[in-house]
Amino acid sequence: AGSGFNWLGWGAGYADIVKENKLFEHYYQELKIVPEGEFEQFMEAMREPLPATIRITGYKSHAKEILHTLKEKYFKEIQDLEVDGQKIEAPQALSWYPDELAWHTNMSRKILRKSPLLEKFHQAIPPNLLHILILDMCAAPGSKTAQLIEMLHADMDVPFPEGFVIANDVDNKRCYLLVHQAKRLNSPCIMVVNHDASCMPRLLVEQNGKKDILFYDRVLCDVPCSGDGTMRKNIDVWKKWTTSNSLHLHGLQLRIAVRGVEQLAVGGRMVYSTCSLNPVEDEAVIASLLEKSEGALELVDASADLPGLKYMPGITSWKLMTKEGQWYSDWSEVPTSRHTQIRPTMFPPTDQEKLLSMKLERCMRILPHHQNTGGFFVAVLVKKAPMPWNRRQPKNERACISVEMWKNSLSVFAIHPGHCGHDLPCSSPPPSKKMKLFGFKEDPFVFLTEDDPVFPPIQAFYDLSPDFPKLNVLTRTHEGKKRHLYMVSKELRNVLLNNSERMKVINTGVKVWSRNNDGEQFGCAFRLAQEGIYTLYPYIRARVINISVEDVKILLTEENPFLSRLGDDAHAQAKKLEMGSIVLRYQPDPNDPSAPQCPIELCGWRGKTSIRAFVPRNERLHYLRMVGVEVFRDKQGKKEGGAAATQEGNTEGQEEPGQEAATEQEGSDTEQNGSAESKTSDSKDVSST
């Protein structure tokens, strides 16, 4: 599985920006969101660089292996280091993040890059939810989406968890960034779509022979915001900040939140979050949502799920300020000339009994000086009943919100009729084809039938087990030869088949096979793809070679080693196989605690006299670190120590038949699936030291 990391810190070129904004200080002092006597600490923290924070990504067993390497090697190496007179402290695990997979340091990125040892440490970091249906409404750039996917795949032995993540973003270009992030995790349970979150289409799924509305068990509503909690890393915010930003965003944030709870299943939870400290974007949205829900929603106290996280409870009293410094405590004070800019939903409820019943103190505001973090706001809502505007309609019309209701709601939502084509009744015609015209044209998603002629040679060559789900296999073309085959979970297949005219899908599925133009002479025209090996492996019963840790090292550091370079056991297995695509499988040895304690599956090619791993560069680095080989690239991205280790005595100098074509196929896939990630398996980028 792919792995990654998050480093939060400062970029270059901000040294001359003055980190002051008097309007910001005046506003937040007046609102009293910071405890008494702590405001100077708060401002000092805001002016300090954000320290590097590490999150170890990837599926559970691989992430634990990387964690073990970090703790036993890299954390110890940097413990007594000093850079520019600053003593580097050993990273500390975040107590509130599960399984020690997130760590806090006292280093900014600037410090991190000043020491060769710290730079090596930086590179050493590899770039509770089965059966849960998740919607991530504003997902780009994708770090939270990645965490959701990881939770779905908590058990790596389950190739198709019964849940899925639908990750949405309104910006077409940012959707491709989202694809890039998600593809590192190689999951068949993720779909990236491109819609305005406030108008997210209602999807249908087929259940027991009839079509039902899809409701999600979890919705993540991380809305666009003014971002004043990010001043420590986004230095531009200091000079651009004004209260107008929040006033302009409030209506959009509320519409997105409303759309989120409409799509939430009864009993499900929605997380509403911003990286803003402003109550206009935070508590005001939550209070308005609770008021309109008429008891259908309830704020949850989520503090027990985040032990050790320091936060301030939500506030129940706030006022508004214009960019000119004019204050308003109540809607009644707002002059008519400002009614388009300032809306009643931006103020606290005036009914004190209603305000108390909302329990706004269950919201959580994270302040930078409390745990040396950025600023953040989060609220967790549980849906106890259908939303009132859905309950009041006849059963066959519950999928839509009537135009009249929206006209009556304008004063609350600050929207215009027709702005949002919310739920379409099941009996209505499909949306206009115009929705397909924005952004880039995507290739179709075409599911194969069980009797597709592509299957018999694949089935025979790899001896696929009878329970292999052929119906979950798709391709991206209606005509011509199939270049790549992908797989999705049966739940996502259901969504795709029943909503082709309702949604714009940017990407879904994990690649499991790629056409090898010369492969037919070896028995099968399709070779295995590394991206999909963890999905596919449980069904493969032939062409598997069991390898040792030493074999893994040789295969990932040598370009095209002779079969004899493998250990005796692997060599004997390889000699029994015909040429063609293979799986190279490392199985943990519980009696050897120094070896990796998680399985590793690599795609490879058994040639006439040699063998090769087909693994993209980033994954090679990941696996090499897992087996204890230190790999390090300089700042230009080149490896340290010259060329990769080369095989002894290999005079062939050429790839085996079919390999060159296979590598070209791998590289060309980036265009088709909208990912900028290199898919070539060039081991020349790897060095062992």
XYZ file of C-alpha atoms in Angstrom:
689
model
C 0.000 0.000 0.000
C 1.210 3.516 -0.680
C 2.411 5.686 2.153
C 2.826 9.387 2.751
C 3.410 12.069 5.320
C 2.196 15.514 6.289
C 4.751 18.204 7.088
C 3.260 21.470 8.297
C 5.645 24.417 8.194
C 6.735 27.576 6.408
C 7.626 28.029 2.791
C 10.370 30.384 1.592
C 10.034 34.043 0.685
C 7.951 35.280 3.629
C 10.723 36.852 5.700
C 9.674 40.429 4.888
C 5.995 40.062 5.750
C 5.169 41.867 8.982
C 3.157 39.529 11.163
C 0.789 42.166 12.505
C -2.859 42.976 11.933
C -4.408 45.406 14.405
C -7.962 44.687 13.220
C -7.398 40.964 13.879
C -6.112 41.626 17.408
C -8.899 44.063 18.222
C -11.586 41.697 16.907
C -10.495 38.613 18.815
C -9.739 40.510 22.032
C -13.276 41.855 21.942
C -14.815 38.414 21.248
C -12.914 36.846 24.174
C -12.364 33.477 22.469
C -8.965 33.353 24.232
C -8.972 32.819 28.034
C -8.294 35.896 30.133
C -4.603 36.681 30.542
C -3.535 34.486 27.598
C -3.955 36.845 24.660
C -0.265 37.807 24.447
C 0.710 34.112 24.464
C -1.882 33.517 21.756
C -0.436 36.262 19.537
C 3.164 35.189 20.172
C 2.290 31.646 19.101
C 0.563 32.947 15.949
C 3.792 34.729 14.961
C 5.995 31.670 15.473
C 6.625 29.185 12.642
C 4.346 26.170 12.783
C 6.400 23.156 13.890
C 6.684 20.142 11.630
C 4.031 17.567 12.403
C 4.387 14.017 11.148
C 1.529 11.699 10.249
C 2.450 8.180 9.194
C 0.076 7.130 6.432
C -0.631 3.864 4.698
C -2.514 0.772 5.764
C -2.133 -0.394 9.325
C 0.527 -3.123 9.261
C 2.772 -1.148 6.899
C 2.338 2.048 8.929
C 3.300 0.165 12.118
C 6.444 -1.148 10.421
C 7.464 2.375 9.401
C 6.702 3.612 12.939
C 9.006 0.937 14.343
C 11.821 2.070 11.996
C 11.331 5.728 12.956
C 11.383 5.080 16.687
C 14.314 2.664 16.657
C 16.510 4.543 14.193
C 15.694 8.090 13.091
C 14.227 9.517 16.303
C 17.290 8.340 18.247
C 19.730 9.809 15.712
C 18.391 13.360 16.008
C 17.940 13.406 19.782
C 21.086 15.377 20.756
C 21.353 17.489 17.620
C 21.686 21.307 17.636
C 20.913 23.520 14.611
C 21.531 27.307 14.764
C 21.795 27.024 18.534
C 18.416 25.295 18.819
C 18.434 21.922 20.548
C 16.350 19.448 18.583
C 13.961 17.585 20.824
C 12.902 14.030 20.084
C 9.451 13.951 18.416
C 6.522 13.266 20.748
C 3.469 11.188 19.878
C 0.173 13.117 19.834
C -1.784 11.564 22.693
C -5.150 12.050 21.006
C -4.202 10.429 17.668
C -4.686 6.626 17.445
C -1.830 4.092 17.456
C 1.012 6.639 17.727
C 0.670 7.417 14.024
C 0.991 11.208 14.469
C 3.997 12.968 16.019
C 4.845 16.520 17.059
C 8.304 18.113 16.802
C 9.850 21.428 17.838
C 11.341 21.925 14.350
C 10.070 24.239 11.659
C 10.600 23.131 8.053
C 13.303 25.809 7.750
C 15.308 24.190 10.564
C 14.507 20.746 9.230
C 16.271 21.436 5.933
C 19.396 23.031 7.455
C 20.944 19.828 8.752
C 21.855 16.866 6.487
C 20.824 14.484 9.281
C 17.434 16.190 9.674
C 16.933 16.249 5.904
C 17.571 12.503 5.894
C 15.025 12.153 8.713
C 12.524 14.185 6.655
C 12.916 11.801 3.720
C 12.760 8.748 5.974
C 9.100 9.410 6.659
C 7.299 7.567 3.871
C 5.582 9.951 1.523
C -12.562 2.390 13.008
C -14.728 1.947 10.107
C -15.683 -1.220 8.167
C -19.167 -1.190 6.581
C -19.321 2.629 6.695
C -20.446 4.814 3.769
C -18.620 8.148 3.879
C -19.057 11.447 2.014
C -16.178 13.957 2.115
C -17.848 17.102 0.766
C -14.900 19.491 0.295
C -12.098 16.975 0.074
C -9.122 18.552 -1.758
C -6.185 18.423 -1.275
C -6.969 15.055 0.293
C -5.119 14.459 3.568
C -8.360 13.915 5.517
C -9.711 11.716 2.713
C -6.569 9.591 2.983
C -7.181 9.091 6.701
C -10.746 7.984 5.998
C -9.516 5.430 3.422
C -6.926 4.130 5.891
C -9.644 3.560 8.490
C -11.704 1.592 5.979
C -8.703 -0.641 5.318
C -7.792 -1.221 8.967
C -7.750 -4.962 8.209
C -5.382 -5.488 5.255
C -6.609 -9.066 4.864
C -9.977 -7.763 3.618
C -9.464 -6.704 -0.033
C -12.931 -5.140 -0.364
C -14.207 -3.456 2.832
C -17.966 -3.035 2.578
C -17.745 0.705 3.021
C -16.514 3.425 0.679
C -15.435 7.060 0.547
C -16.907 9.461 -2.004
C -14.551 12.447 -2.089
C -15.915 15.608 -3.689
C -14.482 18.976 -4.595
C -15.972 21.883 -6.533
C -12.664 22.775 -8.215
C -11.966 20.514 -11.184
C -8.200 21.003 -11.066
C -8.061 20.337 -7.315
C -9.922 17.087 -7.955
C -6.837 15.822 -9.770
C -4.718 16.659 -6.744
C -7.240 14.629 -4.764
C -6.837 11.716 -7.199
C -3.061 11.905 -6.760
C -3.379 11.691 -2.954
C -5.942 8.887 -3.010
C -4.060 6.787 -5.579
C -1.129 6.405 -3.173
C -3.386 4.228 -1.029
C -4.426 1.943 -3.901
C -7.977 1.435 -2.657
C -10.918 0.002 -4.647
C -13.236 1.860 -2.237
C -12.649 5.513 -3.198
C -14.444 7.627 -5.796
C -13.501 11.227 -6.628
C -16.333 13.424 -7.930
C -16.595 17.060 -9.042
C -19.627 19.008 -7.752
C -20.572 22.146 -5.866
C -20.904 20.729 -2.333
C -23.913 22.928 -1.605
C -25.711 21.247 -4.523
C -24.333 17.740 -4.063
C -26.649 15.474 -6.091
C -28.746 12.871 -4.337
C -27.504 9.468 -5.443
C -29.447 6.232 -5.865
C -28.444 2.651 -5.143
C -30.186 -0.591 -5.975
C -31.288 -2.673 -2.991
C -33.419 -5.807 -3.177
C -34.383 -5.090 -6.777
C -35.508 -1.486 -6.251
C -33.762 1.882 -6.254
C -33.354 3.685 -2.942
C -31.777 6.997 -2.007
C -28.179 6.696 -0.799
C -27.695 8.092 2.699
C -24.216 8.230 4.234
C -23.185 6.926 7.660
C -20.550 9.655 7.993
C -20.210 13.061 6.346
C -17.097 15.212 6.600
C -17.950 18.857 6.036
C -14.585 20.666 6.091
C -15.867 23.853 4.498
C -14.043 26.658 2.653
C -13.127 29.281 5.260
C -11.183 32.485 5.873
C -8.291 30.416 7.255
C -7.169 32.745 10.030
C -6.212 29.666 12.054
C -3.481 28.972 9.470
C -1.504 32.212 9.924
C 1.481 30.285 11.248
C 2.029 28.613 7.875
C 0.046 30.816 5.447
C 1.771 34.098 6.124
C -0.259 35.997 3.514
C -3.275 35.824 5.821
C -1.657 38.450 8.105
C -2.008 41.223 5.535
C -5.202 39.972 3.862
C -7.294 39.283 6.970
C -10.502 41.268 7.423
C -13.866 40.470 9.003
C -15.475 40.744 5.555
C -13.992 37.366 4.617
C -16.096 35.582 7.225
C -19.244 37.539 6.388
C -18.899 36.567 2.714
C -18.335 32.871 3.471
C -21.014 32.278 6.108
C -23.858 31.695 3.637
C -21.881 29.174 1.570
C -20.723 27.350 4.701
C -24.296 27.061 5.931
C -25.595 25.804 2.575
C -22.892 23.129 2.441
C -23.646 22.069 6.027
C -27.375 21.850 5.246
C -26.669 19.723 2.213
C -24.442 17.504 4.317
C -27.068 16.736 6.967
C -29.693 16.136 4.272
C -27.507 13.364 2.852
C -26.722 11.900 6.273
C -28.476 8.718 7.388
C -30.538 8.825 10.567
C -28.141 7.695 13.288
C -25.155 8.923 11.260
C -22.650 11.598 12.237
C -21.437 14.705 10.446
C -18.215 16.485 11.361
C -18.291 20.222 10.582
C -14.851 21.849 10.647
C -12.991 25.013 9.668
C -9.457 26.336 10.109
C -10.981 29.636 11.198
C -11.370 30.926 14.749
C -14.269 33.220 13.839
C -17.656 32.342 15.424
C -19.428 33.692 12.308
C -17.959 30.717 10.422
C -18.133 28.356 13.387
C -20.790 28.519 16.121
C -23.108 30.695 14.012
C -23.320 27.998 11.310
C -23.876 25.244 13.888
C -26.529 27.245 15.786
C -28.435 28.012 12.575
C -28.260 24.369 11.518
C -29.568 23.192 14.913
C -32.370 25.761 14.892
C -33.588 24.749 11.442
C -33.375 21.035 12.313
C -36.121 21.324 14.965
C -34.529 18.606 17.069
C -33.449 16.333 14.194
C -29.788 17.155 14.937
C -27.847 17.056 18.171
C -24.351 18.259 19.024
C -22.160 15.443 20.344
C -19.510 15.740 23.058
C -16.560 14.223 21.172
C -13.864 15.024 23.766
C -13.669 11.393 24.959
C -12.622 10.362 21.428
C -9.651 12.756 21.541
C -7.865 12.161 24.868
C -5.138 14.700 25.559
C -6.340 17.249 23.003
C -6.518 20.703 24.568
C -9.391 22.806 23.288
C -11.735 25.606 24.290
C -15.465 24.862 24.451
C -17.722 26.601 21.937
C -19.007 30.057 22.879
C -22.647 31.151 23.198
C -22.221 34.913 22.836
C -20.542 36.831 20.034
C -21.018 39.954 17.926
C -20.158 41.081 14.406
C -17.725 43.712 13.195
C -17.453 45.243 9.735
C -14.049 45.894 8.158
C -14.525 49.578 9.059
C -14.738 48.623 12.760
C -18.523 49.000 13.215
C -19.938 46.504 15.770
C -23.406 44.885 15.798
C -24.654 42.721 18.681
C -28.030 41.825 17.207
C -29.775 41.624 13.826
C -32.091 44.447 14.867
C -29.116 46.843 14.963
C -28.076 46.155 11.362
C -29.094 48.944 8.953
C -31.055 47.939 5.859
C -28.143 48.980 3.641
C -26.070 46.124 5.104
C -28.716 43.389 4.922
C -27.141 41.772 1.876
C -23.786 41.500 3.649
C -24.943 40.669 7.167
C -27.623 38.012 7.751
C -29.653 37.064 10.835
C -28.080 33.575 10.940
C -24.724 35.183 11.774
C -25.889 36.167 15.282
C -26.475 33.964 18.334
C -30.110 32.870 18.866
C -31.969 35.453 20.956
C -34.123 32.843 22.724
C -31.940 31.961 25.722
C -33.739 28.692 26.453
C -33.237 27.564 22.858
C -29.588 28.679 22.985
C -28.932 26.614 26.127
C -30.610 23.546 24.622
C -28.197 23.656 21.660
C -25.207 22.910 23.950
C -22.836 24.956 21.776
C -20.152 24.407 24.410
C -19.750 20.922 22.880
C -18.061 22.549 19.875
C -14.253 22.526 20.101
C -11.934 25.409 19.255
C -8.205 24.577 19.156
C -5.993 27.583 19.958
C -2.373 27.692 18.717
C -0.672 28.483 22.040
C -2.231 25.591 23.963
C -0.401 22.754 22.167
C 1.805 24.571 19.657
C -0.602 23.932 16.769
C -2.566 25.856 14.183
C -6.066 27.149 14.941
C -9.048 24.914 14.231
C -12.759 24.499 14.939
C -14.715 21.245 14.944
C -18.269 20.205 15.804
C -19.754 16.713 15.665
C -23.469 16.354 14.912
C -25.624 13.235 15.107
C -28.830 12.955 13.067
C -31.680 11.666 15.217
C -34.509 12.020 12.675
C -35.103 13.114 9.048
C -34.775 16.848 8.484
C -38.142 18.583 9.009
C -38.490 19.794 5.422
C -38.105 16.188 4.237
C -40.572 14.826 6.803
C -43.361 17.163 5.710
C -43.428 16.062 2.084
C -45.317 13.119 0.588
C -43.218 9.948 0.500
C -42.583 10.029 -3.239
C -41.306 13.611 -3.027
C -38.993 13.296 -0.037
C -35.977 13.279 -2.296
C -36.412 16.961 -3.094
C -36.815 20.254 -1.317
C -39.695 22.194 -2.793
C -39.057 25.542 -4.412
C -41.618 27.134 -2.117
C -39.819 25.887 0.984
C -36.576 27.337 -0.322
C -38.273 30.664 -1.071
C -39.541 30.695 2.500
C -36.058 29.840 3.768
C -34.200 32.654 2.002
C -33.989 34.783 5.115
C -32.293 31.910 6.910
C -29.987 30.546 4.223
C -29.238 33.754 2.304
C -29.546 31.965 -1.040
C -31.411 32.569 -4.267
C -34.118 30.283 -5.681
C -32.717 28.048 -8.350
C -29.118 28.465 -7.151
C -29.024 24.894 -6.020
C -30.635 21.970 -7.829
C -31.090 19.959 -4.667
C -32.608 16.494 -4.523
C -34.363 15.431 -7.672
C -37.478 13.292 -7.235
C -36.797 9.684 -8.249
C -39.328 10.006 -11.085
C -37.808 13.150 -12.582
C -35.799 13.140 -15.830
C -32.002 13.069 -15.510
C -30.175 16.405 -15.201
C -29.201 18.304 -18.306
C -26.216 16.953 -20.220
C -24.639 20.381 -19.719
C -23.162 19.138 -16.462
C -20.726 17.074 -18.526
C -19.322 20.078 -20.343
C -17.359 21.724 -17.543
C -13.804 20.662 -16.733
C -11.955 17.949 -18.577
C -13.797 15.240 -20.460
C -13.443 11.970 -18.617
C -13.199 8.541 -20.198
C -16.221 6.308 -19.509
C -16.359 3.647 -16.795
C -17.332 0.385 -18.494
C -17.966 -2.727 -16.399
C -17.086 -6.085 -17.909
C -19.591 -8.928 -18.073
C -18.759 -12.291 -16.524
C -18.431 -13.878 -19.980
C -16.102 -11.200 -21.399
C -13.451 -12.921 -23.572
C -10.711 -11.124 -21.646
C -11.246 -13.349 -18.573
C -10.461 -16.978 -19.635
C -6.727 -16.465 -20.372
C -6.318 -14.352 -17.203
C -8.229 -16.945 -15.150
C -6.073 -19.789 -16.477
C -2.706 -18.000 -16.246
C -3.118 -16.800 -12.652
C -5.459 -19.629 -11.548
C -7.955 -17.153 -10.065
C -10.140 -18.572 -7.307
C -13.831 -19.216 -8.156
C -14.981 -16.378 -5.885
C -13.066 -13.737 -7.882
C -15.643 -10.914 -8.422
C -15.539 -10.473 -12.213
C -18.456 -8.046 -12.119
C -16.298 -5.577 -10.145
C -13.807 -5.252 -13.032
C -14.053 -2.210 -15.289
C -12.158 -0.540 -18.095
C -12.084 3.040 -19.382
C -13.028 2.501 -23.014
C -16.026 1.260 -25.005
C -14.027 0.454 -28.117
C -10.738 -1.131 -29.109
C -8.387 -3.209 -27.013
C -8.614 -2.836 -23.259
C -5.347 -1.294 -22.085
C -5.912 -1.419 -18.345
C -8.345 -3.246 -16.072
C -9.509 -1.720 -12.796
C -11.506 -2.973 -9.826
C -13.976 -1.296 -7.480
C -15.904 -2.625 -4.507
C -19.399 -3.940 -5.194
C -20.853 -0.956 -3.302
C -19.116 1.554 -5.581
C -20.152 -0.517 -8.602
C -23.743 -0.081 -7.423
C -23.252 3.704 -7.166
C -21.619 3.973 -10.610
C -24.245 1.904 -12.430
C -27.195 3.818 -10.980
C -25.944 7.419 -11.209
C -24.103 7.838 -14.507
C -26.218 10.881 -15.450
C -26.325 12.377 -11.952
C -22.690 12.857 -11.086
C -19.368 13.749 -12.628
C -16.863 11.055 -11.674
C -13.216 12.099 -11.999
C -11.662 8.832 -10.898
C -12.432 5.535 -9.203
C -11.071 2.025 -9.053
C -7.598 0.598 -8.556
C -5.619 -0.712 -11.531
C -5.094 -4.476 -11.281
C -3.865 -5.497 -14.767
C -2.139 -3.721 -17.668
C -1.901 -4.993 -21.227
C 1.540 -6.231 -22.207
C 1.745 -6.230 -25.998
C 4.157 -9.180 -26.057
C 2.490 -11.014 -23.200
C 0.312 -13.347 -25.243
C 3.330 -15.420 -26.219
C 3.814 -16.120 -22.491
C 0.209 -17.200 -21.961
C -1.559 -13.960 -20.972
C -1.801 -10.498 -22.512
C -2.225 -8.821 -19.113
C 0.459 -8.391 -16.483
C -0.207 -7.606 -12.834
C -0.114 -3.951 -11.701
C 1.530 -3.092 -8.361
C -1.242 -0.617 -7.520
C -3.836 -3.349 -7.286
C -1.810 -6.234 -5.932
C -3.253 -6.075 -2.395
C -6.760 -6.145 -3.860
C -5.964 -8.960 -6.293
C -3.568 -11.185 -4.352
C -6.185 -13.037 -2.230
C -7.640 -14.474 -5.467
C -4.344 -15.511 -7.157
C -3.383 -19.168 -6.757
C -0.552 -19.473 -9.298
C 2.612 -17.607 -10.333
C 3.546 -16.718 -6.752
C 7.169 -16.864 -5.563
C 7.787 -16.711 -1.805
C 10.823 -14.541 -1.091
C 13.034 -13.591 1.868
C 14.018 -10.161 3.217
C 17.337 -10.446 1.346
C 15.451 -11.216 -1.870
C 13.336 -8.074 -1.358
C 16.497 -5.975 -1.051
C 18.024 -7.455 -4.220
C 14.826 -7.055 -6.258
C 14.373 -3.408 -5.245
C 17.984 -2.237 -5.612
C 19.122 -4.182 -8.680
C 17.778 -3.401 -12.113
C 17.414 -6.874 -13.618
C 19.177 -9.506 -11.486
C 19.882 -13.044 -12.637
C 17.602 -15.687 -11.128
C 20.664 -17.038 -9.344
C 20.874 -13.813 -7.275
C 17.796 -14.967 -5.353
C 18.056 -17.190 -2.308
C 17.997 -20.933 -2.902
C 14.305 -21.333 -2.058
C 13.076 -18.458 -4.243
C 15.447 -19.495 -7.041
C 14.032 -23.013 -7.053
C 10.457 -21.690 -7.215
C 11.302 -19.262 -10.028
C 12.910 -21.978 -12.173
C 9.628 -23.939 -12.144
C 7.669 -21.016 -13.641
C 7.335 -20.057 -17.285
C 8.212 -16.517 -18.357
C 5.709 -13.790 -17.593
C 4.090 -11.757 -14.818
C 4.527 -12.978 -11.221
C 3.797 -12.102 -7.589
C 6.815 -11.869 -5.259
C 5.512 -12.515 -1.753
C 7.316 -11.896 1.543
C 5.683 -13.596 4.517
C 6.696 -12.417 8.034
C 8.673 -14.777 10.250
C 7.385 -14.437 13.844
C 10.643 -16.010 15.075
C 12.699 -13.168 13.607
C 11.657 -9.923 15.338
C 14.303 -7.955 13.420
C 12.539 -8.674 10.106
C 9.409 -6.795 8.936
C 6.316 -8.201 10.622
C 3.876 -7.474 7.818
C 3.460 -9.217 4.452
C 4.825 -7.566 1.311
C 3.549 -8.320 -2.184
C 5.487 -7.083 -5.192
C 4.621 -7.426 -8.864
C 7.411 -8.770 -10.997
C 8.445 -10.377 -14.255
C 10.098 -13.773 -14.618
C 12.402 -13.504 -17.626
C 14.439 -16.124 -19.440
C 17.435 -15.887 -17.110
C 16.596 -12.909 -14.898
C 13.843 -11.519 -12.708
C 12.557 -8.011 -12.097
C 10.237 -6.171 -9.714
C 7.701 -3.819 -11.335
C 7.328 -1.328 -8.478
C 6.998 2.479 -8.819
C 9.876 4.503 -7.373
C 8.079 5.884 -4.301
C 6.931 2.432 -3.278
C 10.444 1.057 -3.757
C 11.742 3.596 -1.229
C 8.912 2.712 1.148
C 9.571 -1.043 1.021
C 13.358 -0.646 1.232
C 12.996 1.333 4.444
C 10.666 -1.323 5.784
C 13.387 -3.977 5.301
C 16.090 -1.786 6.849
C 17.817 -0.357 3.753
C 18.542 3.336 4.174
C 17.768 5.322 1.036
C 18.392 9.026 0.705
C 18.057 11.529 -2.117
C 19.680 14.950 -2.270
C 17.640 18.135 -2.603
C 17.596 17.851 -6.390
C 15.800 14.521 -6.019
C 18.873 12.519 -7.046
C 20.000 9.527 -5.043
C 23.042 9.744 -2.806
C 26.017 7.591 -3.650
C 25.652 7.381 -7.436
C 23.861 4.732 -9.430
C 21.770 1.997 -7.938
C 23.472 -1.199 -6.912
C 23.982 -3.243 -10.049
C 23.791 -6.960 -10.462
C 27.035 -8.862 -10.575
C 27.963 -10.411 -13.882
C 24.745 -9.489 -15.727
C 25.879 -8.908 -19.292
C 22.481 -9.053 -20.950
C 21.990 -5.290 -20.728
C 18.447 -5.631 -22.085
C 15.051 -6.168 -20.503
C 13.281 -9.416 -21.102
C 10.751 -9.510 -23.987
C 7.603 -7.594 -23.087
C 9.086 -5.576 -20.235
C 9.764 -2.422 -22.191
C 6.214 -2.348 -23.503
C 4.880 -2.978 -20.022
C 6.820 -0.042 -18.607
C 5.512 2.246 -21.351
C 1.955 1.165 -20.571
C 2.529 1.953 -16.917
C 3.738 5.454 -17.694
C 0.954 6.303 -20.134
C -1.694 5.567 -17.540
C -1.073 8.905 -15.855
C -2.863 10.707 -18.677
C -5.890 8.481 -18.576
C -6.512 8.648 -14.852
C -5.639 12.259 -14.184
C -2.786 11.565 -11.790
C 0.510 13.380 -11.989
C 2.287 10.609 -10.127
C 4.968 8.763 -12.075
C 4.061 5.124 -12.520
C 7.309 3.910 -14.024
C 9.307 1.285 -12.206
C 12.730 2.816 -12.680
C 14.947 1.432 -9.956
C 17.770 3.775 -10.976
C 16.300 6.302 -8.540
C 17.128 4.034 -5.627
C 20.423 3.683 -3.833
C 21.301 1.592 -0.836
C 23.741 2.831 1.755
